[in-house]
Amino acid sequence: MNIASMQLAAPSGLMSLVLFVVAVGVLALLGGGFWMTSRVRYRESPRPRPEEQPKMPPGGPVREVRQNRETAEIPRIPKGERPLTPYDLTNMDSRPSASKERPRWSKGSSGSFGGGGLGAH
């Protein structure tokens, strides 16, 4: 073996050692991840048994109710009095609307702020 071939072999031997150490490090990280996962699962409460699963209500599945709601009017304040703050207002309940017609946005409007439509005209 001449000197030139030994100089080429030395870096490749060092490179293979580095790759081996990196591979062992990756395997150690994966093994540690599986070990941590098993510890976490061991501390969790057990999964519910089939008899502990949720049951359907006796009346059958719950159905969607569609109705229009109207909000309560905000009380008007006389001119010159202190304006109302959110703390002055009670829980503003809503009530079912007498109208069965669903409110629609005007044509050409998306109905959202900044939606790019022309808005109500």
Tab-separated table of N, CA, C and O in Angstrom:
chain	number	residue	atom	x	y	z
A	1	MET	N	0.834	-1.167	0.000
A	1	MET	CA	0.000	0.000	0.000
A	1	MET	C	0.885	1.238	0.000
A	1	MET	O	1.829	1.344	0.759
A	2	ASN	N	0.580	2.148	-0.848
A	2	ASN	CA	1.395	3.354	-0.869
A	2	ASN	C	0.757	4.449	0.003
A	2	ASN	O	-0.368	4.317	0.497
A	3	ILE	N	1.443	5.553	0.160
A	3	ILE	CA	1.022	6.631	1.065
A	3	ILE	C	-0.241	7.315	0.543
A	3	ILE	O	-1.127	7.679	1.328
A	4	ALA	N	-0.396	7.465	-0.750
A	4	ALA	CA	-1.557	8.139	-1.314
A	4	ALA	C	-2.838	7.369	-1.012
A	4	ALA	O	-3.876	7.965	-0.681
A	5	SER	N	-2.798	6.041	-1.098
A	5	SER	CA	-4.006	5.269	-0.809
A	5	SER	C	-4.339	5.283	0.675
A	5	SER	O	-5.505	5.222	1.067
A	6	MET	N	-3.324	5.396	1.548
A	6	MET	CA	-3.599	5.481	2.993
A	6	MET	C	-4.215	6.824	3.358
A	6	MET	O	-5.059	6.902	4.230
A	7	GLN	N	-3.791	7.870	2.670
A	7	GLN	CA	-4.375	9.176	2.945
A	7	GLN	C	-5.829	9.226	2.501
A	7	GLN	O	-6.644	9.896	3.115
A	8	LEU	N	-6.199	8.521	1.451
A	8	LEU	CA	-7.585	8.473	1.005
A	8	LEU	C	-8.420	7.585	1.917
A	8	LEU	O	-9.593	7.837	2.131
A	9	ALA	N	-7.832	6.546	2.467
A	9	ALA	CA	-8.569	5.611	3.310
A	9	ALA	C	-8.860	6.207	4.685
A	9	ALA	O	-9.872	5.900	5.296
A	10	ALA	N	-8.005	7.037	5.198
A	10	ALA	CA	-8.176	7.582	6.538
A	10	ALA	C	-9.443	8.429	6.653
A	10	ALA	O	-10.231	8.231	7.582
A	11	PRO	N	-9.712	9.368	5.742
A	11	PRO	CA	-10.943	10.136	5.875
A	11	PRO	C	-12.194	9.279	5.722
A	11	PRO	O	-13.199	9.511	6.388
A	12	SER	N	-12.187	8.266	4.844
A	12	SER	CA	-13.376	7.446	4.678
A	12	SER	C	-13.616	6.599	5.923
A	12	SER	O	-14.756	6.341	6.295
A	13	GLY	N	-12.572	6.148	6.602
A	13	GLY	CA	-12.734	5.411	7.860
A	13	GLY	C	-13.298	6.311	8.940
A	13	GLY	O	-14.170	5.916	9.727
A	14	LEU	N	-12.836	7.550	8.990
A	14	LEU	CA	-13.353	8.510	9.966
A	14	LEU	C	-14.810	8.848	9.653
A	14	LEU	O	-15.645	8.943	10.559
A	15	MET	N	-15.118	8.979	8.339
A	15	MET	CA	-16.491	9.279	7.941
A	15	MET	C	-17.430	8.138	8.320
A	15	MET	O	-18.538	8.364	8.796
A	16	SER	N	-17.001	6.893	8.131
A	16	SER	CA	-17.857	5.765	8.494
A	16	SER	C	-18.060	5.709	10.001
A	16	SER	O	-19.147	5.349	10.474
A	17	LEU	N	-17.054	6.070	10.774
A	17	LEU	CA	-17.209	6.107	12.233
A	17	LEU	C	-18.212	7.183	12.646
A	17	LEU	O	-19.072	6.943	13.497
A	18	VAL	N	-18.147	8.340	12.012
A	18	VAL	CA	-19.086	9.425	12.316
A	18	VAL	C	-20.512	9.000	11.947
A	18	VAL	O	-21.458	9.219	12.721
A	19	LEU	N	-20.676	8.393	10.775
A	19	LEU	CA	-22.008	7.940	10.373
A	19	LEU	C	-22.546	6.876	11.322
A	19	LEU	O	-23.736	6.852	11.630
A	20	PHE	N	-21.670	5.983	11.791
A	20	PHE	CA	-22.100	4.966	12.752
A	20	PHE	C	-22.559	5.606	14.062
A	20	PHE	O	-23.591	5.238	14.624
A	21	VAL	N	-21.820	6.590	14.543
A	21	VAL	CA	-22.189	7.276	15.791
A	21	VAL	C	-23.512	8.022	15.614
A	21	VAL	O	-24.372	8.001	16.499
A	22	VAL	N	-23.706	8.655	14.460
A	22	VAL	CA	-24.958	9.361	14.196
A	22	VAL	C	-26.118	8.369	14.155
A	22	VAL	O	-27.196	8.618	14.709
A	23	ALA	N	-25.923	7.215	13.508
A	23	ALA	CA	-26.981	6.202	13.429
A	23	ALA	C	-27.334	5.678	14.815
A	23	ALA	O	-28.514	5.500	15.149
A	24	VAL	N	-26.337	5.449	15.648
A	24	VAL	CA	-26.604	4.981	17.017
A	24	VAL	C	-27.354	6.065	17.795
A	24	VAL	O	-28.278	5.769	18.562
A	25	GLY	N	-26.996	7.341	17.581
A	25	GLY	CA	-27.699	8.439	18.248
A	25	GLY	C	-29.162	8.520	17.833
A	25	GLY	O	-30.051	8.713	18.667
A	26	VAL	N	-29.432	8.342	16.535
A	26	VAL	CA	-30.815	8.374	16.043
A	26	VAL	C	-31.607	7.212	16.624
A	26	VAL	O	-32.757	7.369	17.058
A	27	LEU	N	-30.995	6.027	16.654
A	27	LEU	CA	-31.678	4.868	17.247
A	27	LEU	C	-31.947	5.084	18.731
A	27	LEU	O	-33.000	4.687	19.238
A	28	ALA	N	-31.012	5.719	19.438
A	28	ALA	CA	-31.224	6.007	20.861
A	28	ALA	C	-32.380	6.987	21.038
A	28	ALA	O	-33.200	6.828	21.958
A	29	LEU	N	-32.493	8.011	20.177
A	29	LEU	CA	-33.614	8.962	20.258
A	29	LEU	C	-34.946	8.272	19.984
A	29	LEU	O	-35.941	8.529	20.678
A	30	LEU	N	-34.980	7.392	18.979
A	30	LEU	CA	-36.218	6.669	18.689
A	30	LEU	C	-36.612	5.758	19.844
A	30	LEU	O	-37.780	5.698	20.239
A	31	GLY	N	-35.644	5.052	20.398
A	31	GLY	CA	-35.927	4.181	21.545
A	31	GLY	C	-36.415	4.983	22.741
A	31	GLY	O	-37.350	4.582	23.439
A	32	GLY	N	-35.800	6.143	22.984
A	32	GLY	CA	-36.244	7.003	24.081
A	32	GLY	C	-37.652	7.516	23.858
A	32	GLY	O	-38.442	7.633	24.799
A	33	GLY	N	-37.996	7.810	22.603
A	33	GLY	CA	-39.356	8.255	22.291
A	33	GLY	C	-40.386	7.174	22.582
A	33	GLY	O	-41.438	7.436	23.168
A	34	PHE	N	-40.086	5.940	22.183
A	34	PHE	CA	-41.007	4.836	22.472
A	34	PHE	C	-41.123	4.605	23.975
A	34	PHE	O	-42.202	4.329	24.498
A	35	TRP	N	-40.014	4.727	24.697
A	35	TRP	CA	-40.025	4.537	26.151
A	35	TRP	C	-40.875	5.610	26.820
A	35	TRP	O	-41.697	5.316	27.697
A	36	MET	N	-40.713	6.884	26.387
A	36	MET	CA	-41.509	7.968	26.970
A	36	MET	C	-42.987	7.786	26.664
A	36	MET	O	-43.844	8.020	27.514
A	37	THR	N	-43.314	7.366	25.441
A	37	THR	CA	-44.713	7.150	25.069
A	37	THR	C	-45.342	6.066	25.927
A	37	THR	O	-46.483	6.205	26.381
A	38	SER	N	-44.600	4.997	26.178
A	38	SER	CA	-45.160	3.923	27.001
A	38	SER	C	-45.368	4.395	28.440
A	38	SER	O	-46.340	4.004	29.087
A	39	ARG	N	-44.491	5.250	28.953
A	39	ARG	CA	-44.675	5.781	30.313
A	39	ARG	C	-45.912	6.660	30.392
A	39	ARG	O	-46.675	6.610	31.358
A	40	VAL	N	-46.124	7.504	29.372
A	40	VAL	CA	-47.287	8.394	29.358
A	40	VAL	C	-48.563	7.575	29.265
A	40	VAL	O	-49.542	7.828	29.976
A	41	ARG	N	-48.579	6.560	28.393
A	41	ARG	CA	-49.781	5.730	28.256
A	41	ARG	C	-50.073	4.955	29.526
A	41	ARG	O	-51.238	4.723	29.857
A	42	TYR	N	-49.059	4.543	30.240
A	42	TYR	CA	-49.261	3.793	31.472
A	42	TYR	C	-49.952	4.656	32.527
A	42	TYR	O	-50.763	4.180	33.312
A	43	ARG	N	-49.650	5.981	32.528
A	43	ARG	CA	-50.241	6.890	33.517
A	43	ARG	C	-51.646	7.342	33.142
A	43	ARG	O	-52.350	7.878	33.986
A	44	GLU	N	-52.047	7.175	31.883
A	44	GLU	CA	-53.384	7.608	31.469
A	44	GLU	C	-54.452	6.697	32.056
A	44	GLU	O	-54.193	5.559	32.410
A	45	SER	N	-55.671	7.243	32.146
A	45	SER	CA	-56.775	6.416	32.618
A	45	SER	C	-57.099	5.378	31.540
A	45	SER	O	-56.871	5.609	30.353
A	46	PRO	N	-57.636	4.232	31.945
A	46	PRO	CA	-57.916	3.188	30.949
A	46	PRO	C	-59.015	3.618	29.981
A	46	PRO	O	-59.856	4.453	30.298
A	47	ARG	N	-58.981	3.042	28.808
A	47	ARG	CA	-60.006	3.350	27.807
A	47	ARG	C	-61.344	2.807	28.268
A	47	ARG	O	-61.408	1.774	28.939
A	48	PRO	N	-62.446	3.474	27.916
A	48	PRO	CA	-63.763	3.006	28.368
A	48	PRO	C	-64.127	1.667	27.710
A	48	PRO	O	-63.835	1.430	26.547
A	49	ARG	N	-64.759	0.832	28.512
A	49	ARG	CA	-65.228	-0.459	28.005
A	49	ARG	C	-66.478	-0.232	27.169
A	49	ARG	O	-67.110	0.824	27.243
A	50	PRO	N	-66.900	-1.211	26.368
A	50	PRO	CA	-68.075	-1.018	25.510
A	50	PRO	C	-69.329	-0.630	26.283
A	50	PRO	O	-70.129	0.181	25.812
A	51	GLU	N	-69.527	-1.163	27.482
A	51	GLU	CA	-70.731	-0.803	28.238
A	51	GLU	C	-70.649	0.608	28.818
A	51	GLU	O	-71.650	1.162	29.255
A	52	GLU	N	-69.469	1.213	28.830
A	52	GLU	CA	-69.304	2.575	29.327
A	52	GLU	C	-69.403	3.622	28.215
A	52	GLU	O	-69.325	4.814	28.486
A	53	GLN	N	-69.579	3.195	26.982
A	53	GLN	CA	-69.666	4.117	25.853
A	53	GLN	C	-70.981	4.902	25.910
A	53	GLN	O	-71.956	4.440	26.483
A	54	PRO	N	-71.030	6.087	25.312
A	54	PRO	CA	-72.272	6.869	25.314
A	54	PRO	C	-73.396	6.125	24.600
A	54	PRO	O	-73.167	5.408	23.622
A	55	LYS	N	-74.600	6.309	25.105
A	55	LYS	CA	-75.787	5.654	24.532
A	55	LYS	C	-76.673	6.704	23.867
A	55	LYS	O	-76.664	7.874	24.234
A	56	MET	N	-77.477	6.268	22.892
A	56	MET	CA	-78.417	7.157	22.229
A	56	MET	C	-79.562	7.478	23.185
A	56	MET	O	-79.980	6.622	23.960
A	57	PRO	N	-80.063	8.718	23.163
A	57	PRO	CA	-81.187	9.065	24.042
A	57	PRO	C	-82.389	8.164	23.759
A	57	PRO	O	-82.547	7.664	22.641
A	58	PRO	N	-83.257	7.966	24.763
A	58	PRO	CA	-84.414	7.090	24.564
A	58	PRO	C	-85.329	7.551	23.434
A	58	PRO	O	-85.950	6.741	22.768
A	59	GLY	N	-85.408	8.839	23.191
A	59	GLY	CA	-86.290	9.357	22.145
A	59	GLY	C	-85.670	9.308	20.759
A	59	GLY	O	-86.251	9.812	19.813
A	60	GLY	N	-84.503	8.737	20.619
A	60	GLY	CA	-83.827	8.680	19.332
A	60	GLY	C	-82.827	9.816	19.187
A	60	GLY	O	-82.589	10.575	20.128
A	61	PRO	N	-82.250	9.950	18.005
A	61	PRO	CA	-81.243	10.994	17.829
A	61	PRO	C	-81.852	12.388	17.929
A	61	PRO	O	-83.009	12.603	17.579
A	62	VAL	N	-81.065	13.313	18.421
A	62	VAL	CA	-81.517	14.692	18.573
A	62	VAL	C	-81.466	15.353	17.199
A	62	VAL	O	-80.498	15.218	16.460
A	63	ARG	N	-82.521	16.054	16.853
A	63	ARG	CA	-82.616	16.689	15.538
A	63	ARG	C	-82.308	18.178	15.642
A	63	ARG	O	-82.444	18.787	16.689
A	64	GLU	N	-81.937	18.732	14.514
A	64	GLU	CA	-81.637	20.158	14.442
A	64	GLU	C	-82.937	20.949	14.414
A	64	GLU	O	-83.901	20.567	13.759
A	65	VAL	N	-82.964	22.054	15.149
A	65	VAL	CA	-84.129	22.933	15.159
A	65	VAL	C	-83.738	24.211	14.427
A	65	VAL	O	-82.752	24.851	14.774
A	66	ARG	N	-84.494	24.544	13.392
A	66	ARG	CA	-84.221	25.765	12.643
A	66	ARG	C	-85.280	26.797	12.988
A	66	ARG	O	-86.470	26.545	12.828
A	67	GLN	N	-84.819	27.934	13.459
A	67	GLN	CA	-85.739	29.026	13.733
A	67	GLN	C	-84.967	30.333	13.667
A	67	GLN	O	-83.764	30.365	13.882
A	68	ASN	N	-85.663	31.389	13.319
A	68	ASN	CA	-85.069	32.715	13.311
A	68	ASN	C	-85.201	33.307	14.702
A	68	ASN	O	-86.214	33.127	15.378
A	69	ARG	N	-84.158	34.005	15.130
A	69	ARG	CA	-84.177	34.611	16.448
A	69	ARG	C	-84.019	36.122	16.301
A	69	ARG	O	-83.344	36.605	15.406
A	70	GLU	N	-84.678	36.860	17.173
A	70	GLU	CA	-84.562	38.320	17.210
A	70	GLU	C	-83.919	38.696	18.532
A	70	GLU	O	-84.236	38.131	19.580
A	71	THR	N	-83.022	39.646	18.471
A	71	THR	CA	-82.375	40.091	19.700
A	71	THR	C	-83.245	41.102	20.418
A	71	THR	O	-84.107	41.749	19.814
A	72	ALA	N	-83.027	41.243	21.699
A	72	ALA	CA	-83.741	42.245	22.482
A	72	ALA	C	-83.207	43.627	22.108
A	72	ALA	O	-82.035	43.783	21.748
A	73	GLU	N	-84.072	44.615	22.156
A	73	GLU	CA	-83.667	45.968	21.811
A	73	GLU	C	-82.755	46.543	22.892
A	73	GLU	O	-82.954	46.319	24.088
A	74	ILE	N	-81.774	47.298	22.459
A	74	ILE	CA	-80.903	47.992	23.411
A	74	ILE	C	-81.668	49.211	23.907
A	74	ILE	O	-82.230	49.967	23.110
A	75	PRO	N	-81.718	49.416	25.214
A	75	PRO	CA	-82.485	50.552	25.721
A	75	PRO	C	-81.912	51.886	25.247
A	75	PRO	O	-80.708	52.068	25.194
A	76	ARG	N	-82.813	52.786	24.877
A	76	ARG	CA	-82.397	54.122	24.413
A	76	ARG	C	-82.206	55.020	25.638
A	76	ARG	O	-82.945	54.938	26.616
A	77	ILE	N	-81.204	55.866	25.538
A	77	ILE	CA	-80.945	56.788	26.648
A	77	ILE	C	-81.368	58.194	26.223
A	77	ILE	O	-81.179	58.582	25.074
A	78	PRO	N	-81.956	58.938	27.143
A	78	PRO	CA	-82.346	60.315	26.819
A	78	PRO	C	-81.108	61.164	26.517
A	78	PRO	O	-80.013	60.898	27.019
A	79	LYS	N	-81.316	62.168	25.690
A	79	LYS	CA	-80.217	63.045	25.292
A	79	LYS	C	-79.644	63.764	26.514
A	79	LYS	O	-80.377	64.244	27.373
A	80	GLY	N	-78.329	63.771	26.592
A	80	GLY	CA	-77.661	64.449	27.687
A	80	GLY	C	-77.309	63.533	28.850
A	80	GLY	O	-76.565	63.935	29.738
A	81	GLU	N	-77.829	62.327	28.887
A	81	GLU	CA	-77.479	61.404	29.969
A	81	GLU	C	-76.242	60.608	29.600
A	81	GLU	O	-75.809	60.574	28.453
A	82	ARG	N	-75.704	59.953	30.623
A	82	ARG	CA	-74.496	59.158	30.437
A	82	ARG	C	-74.779	57.967	29.529
A	82	ARG	O	-75.768	57.272	29.699
A	83	PRO	N	-73.891	57.706	28.538
A	83	PRO	CA	-74.120	56.554	27.661
A	83	PRO	C	-73.960	55.237	28.432
A	83	PRO	O	-73.260	55.178	29.442
A	84	LEU	N	-74.621	54.219	27.932
A	84	LEU	CA	-74.541	52.910	28.569
A	84	LEU	C	-73.197	52.250	28.271
A	84	LEU	O	-72.645	52.387	27.182
A	85	THR	N	-72.691	51.535	29.242
A	85	THR	CA	-71.477	50.741	29.052
A	85	THR	C	-71.885	49.269	28.999
A	85	THR	O	-73.009	48.919	29.381
A	86	PRO	N	-71.026	48.394	28.559
A	86	PRO	CA	-71.383	46.975	28.527
A	86	PRO	C	-71.790	46.442	29.900
A	86	PRO	O	-72.591	45.522	29.997
A	87	TYR	N	-71.275	47.040	30.965
A	87	TYR	CA	-71.603	46.575	32.314
A	87	TYR	C	-73.011	46.988	32.732
A	87	TYR	O	-73.603	46.384	33.617
A	88	ASP	N	-73.540	48.028	32.090
A	88	ASP	CA	-74.901	48.471	32.407
A	88	ASP	C	-75.951	47.576	31.758
A	88	ASP	O	-77.097	47.548	32.193
A	89	LEU	N	-75.577	46.889	30.696
A	89	LEU	CA	-76.530	46.043	29.980
A	89	LEU	C	-76.614	44.682	30.657
A	89	LEU	O	-75.637	44.149	31.148
A	90	THR	N	-77.796	44.121	30.643
A	90	THR	CA	-77.959	42.771	31.183
A	90	THR	C	-77.623	41.778	30.088
A	90	THR	O	-77.277	42.150	28.974
A	91	ASN	N	-77.772	40.514	30.382
A	91	ASN	CA	-77.575	39.496	29.373
A	91	ASN	C	-78.673	39.659	28.328
A	91	ASN	O	-79.834	39.424	28.593
A	92	MET	N	-78.319	40.101	27.153
A	92	MET	CA	-79.291	40.410	26.114
A	92	MET	C	-79.791	39.113	25.487
A	92	MET	O	-79.135	38.539	24.625
A	93	ASP	N	-80.927	38.644	25.964
A	93	ASP	CA	-81.492	37.405	25.446
A	93	ASP	C	-82.099	37.633	24.073
A	93	ASP	O	-82.383	38.752	23.661
A	94	SER	N	-82.316	36.540	23.383
A	94	SER	CA	-83.019	36.610	22.105
A	94	SER	C	-84.319	35.842	22.241
A	94	SER	O	-84.517	35.068	23.172
A	95	ARG	N	-85.203	36.074	21.291
A	95	ARG	CA	-86.506	35.398	21.327
A	95	ARG	C	-86.811	34.888	19.926
A	95	ARG	O	-86.265	35.398	18.946
A	96	PRO	N	-87.690	33.905	19.817
A	96	PRO	CA	-88.048	33.422	18.477
A	96	PRO	C	-88.710	34.525	17.678
A	96	PRO	O	-89.478	35.325	18.190
A	97	SER	N	-88.401	34.582	16.407
A	97	SER	CA	-88.969	35.591	15.520
A	97	SER	C	-90.331	35.136	15.009
A	97	SER	O	-90.565	33.947	14.792
A	98	ALA	N	-91.236	36.093	14.810
A	98	ALA	CA	-92.549	35.765	14.255
A	98	ALA	C	-92.433	35.474	12.765
A	98	ALA	O	-93.210	34.713	12.211
A	99	SER	N	-91.439	36.052	12.125
A	99	SER	CA	-91.252	35.857	10.694
A	99	SER	C	-90.543	34.532	10.435
A	99	SER	O	-89.571	34.192	11.105
A	100	LYS	N	-91.024	33.780	9.466
A	100	LYS	CA	-90.392	32.511	9.098
A	100	LYS	C	-89.425	32.692	7.941
A	100	LYS	O	-88.748	31.758	7.533
A	101	GLU	N	-89.369	33.910	7.371
A	101	GLU	CA	-88.480	34.164	6.246
A	101	GLU	C	-87.059	34.384	6.760
A	101	GLU	O	-86.841	35.169	7.684
A	102	ARG	N	-86.116	33.672	6.145
A	102	ARG	CA	-84.734	33.807	6.574
A	102	ARG	C	-84.131	35.087	6.021
A	102	ARG	O	-84.349	35.430	4.864
A	103	PRO	N	-83.366	35.816	6.822
A	103	PRO	CA	-82.741	37.036	6.303
A	103	PRO	C	-81.685	36.680	5.254
A	103	PRO	O	-80.942	35.729	5.418
A	104	ARG	N	-81.653	37.442	4.178
A	104	ARG	CA	-80.694	37.221	3.101
A	104	ARG	C	-79.866	38.474	2.896
A	104	ARG	O	-80.321	39.582	3.145
A	105	TRP	N	-78.650	38.259	2.422
A	105	TRP	CA	-77.800	39.392	2.092
A	105	TRP	C	-78.255	39.958	0.768
A	105	TRP	O	-78.863	39.276	-0.045
A	106	SER	N	-77.929	41.205	0.561
A	106	SER	CA	-78.306	41.814	-0.715
A	106	SER	C	-77.471	41.205	-1.847
A	106	SER	O	-76.366	40.719	-1.631
A	107	LYS	N	-77.996	41.252	-3.046
A	107	LYS	CA	-77.331	40.661	-4.196
A	107	LYS	C	-75.981	41.351	-4.418
A	107	LYS	O	-75.876	42.562	-4.351
A	108	GLY	N	-74.964	40.573	-4.663
A	108	GLY	CA	-73.626	41.121	-4.906
A	108	GLY	C	-72.834	41.347	-3.641
A	108	GLY	O	-71.727	41.860	-3.678
A	109	SER	N	-73.361	40.965	-2.496
A	109	SER	CA	-72.670	41.164	-1.234
A	109	SER	C	-72.444	39.810	-0.587
A	109	SER	O	-73.297	38.941	-0.610
A	110	SER	N	-71.253	39.645	-0.020
A	110	SER	CA	-70.983	38.382	0.657
A	110	SER	C	-71.562	38.377	2.063
A	110	SER	O	-71.677	37.342	2.683
A	111	GLY	N	-71.850	39.546	2.590
A	111	GLY	CA	-72.414	39.643	3.920
A	111	GLY	C	-71.380	39.761	5.009
A	111	GLY	O	-71.697	39.988	6.152
A	112	SER	N	-70.124	39.606	4.656
A	112	SER	CA	-69.101	39.705	5.686
A	112	SER	C	-68.331	41.003	5.530
A	112	SER	O	-68.233	41.562	4.439
A	113	PHE	N	-67.761	41.456	6.618
A	113	PHE	CA	-66.976	42.684	6.586
A	113	PHE	C	-65.710	42.421	5.762
A	113	PHE	O	-65.003	41.460	5.996
A	114	GLY	N	-65.461	43.261	4.796
A	114	GLY	CA	-64.267	43.098	3.975
A	114	GLY	C	-64.376	41.970	2.992
A	114	GLY	O	-63.373	41.448	2.511
A	115	GLY	N	-65.593	41.510	2.708
A	115	GLY	CA	-65.777	40.394	1.815
A	115	GLY	C	-65.608	40.743	0.349
A	115	GLY	O	-65.644	39.868	-0.505
A	116	GLY	N	-65.429	41.993	0.019
A	116	GLY	CA	-65.198	42.370	-1.358
A	116	GLY	C	-66.444	42.686	-2.133
A	116	GLY	O	-66.362	43.069	-3.294
A	117	GLY	N	-67.621	42.507	-1.528
A	117	GLY	CA	-68.850	42.811	-2.248
A	117	GLY	C	-69.120	44.288	-2.275
A	117	GLY	O	-68.425	45.107	-1.675
A	118	LEU	N	-70.155	44.670	-3.009
A	118	LEU	CA	-70.507	46.074	-3.124
A	118	LEU	C	-71.260	46.568	-1.891
A	118	LEU	O	-71.388	47.766	-1.697
A	119	GLY	N	-71.758	45.658	-1.073
A	119	GLY	CA	-72.498	46.056	0.106
A	119	GLY	C	-73.948	46.321	-0.219
A	119	GLY	O	-74.387	46.211	-1.349
A	120	ALA	N	-74.711	46.674	0.802
A	120	ALA	CA	-76.138	46.947	0.608
A	120	ALA	C	-76.309	48.297	-0.063
A	120	ALA	O	-75.699	49.291	0.321
A	121	HIS	N	-77.132	48.328	-1.116
A	121	HIS	CA	-77.410	49.589	-1.830
A	121	HIS	C	-78.885	49.815	-1.886
A	121	HIS	O	-79.675	48.979	-2.023
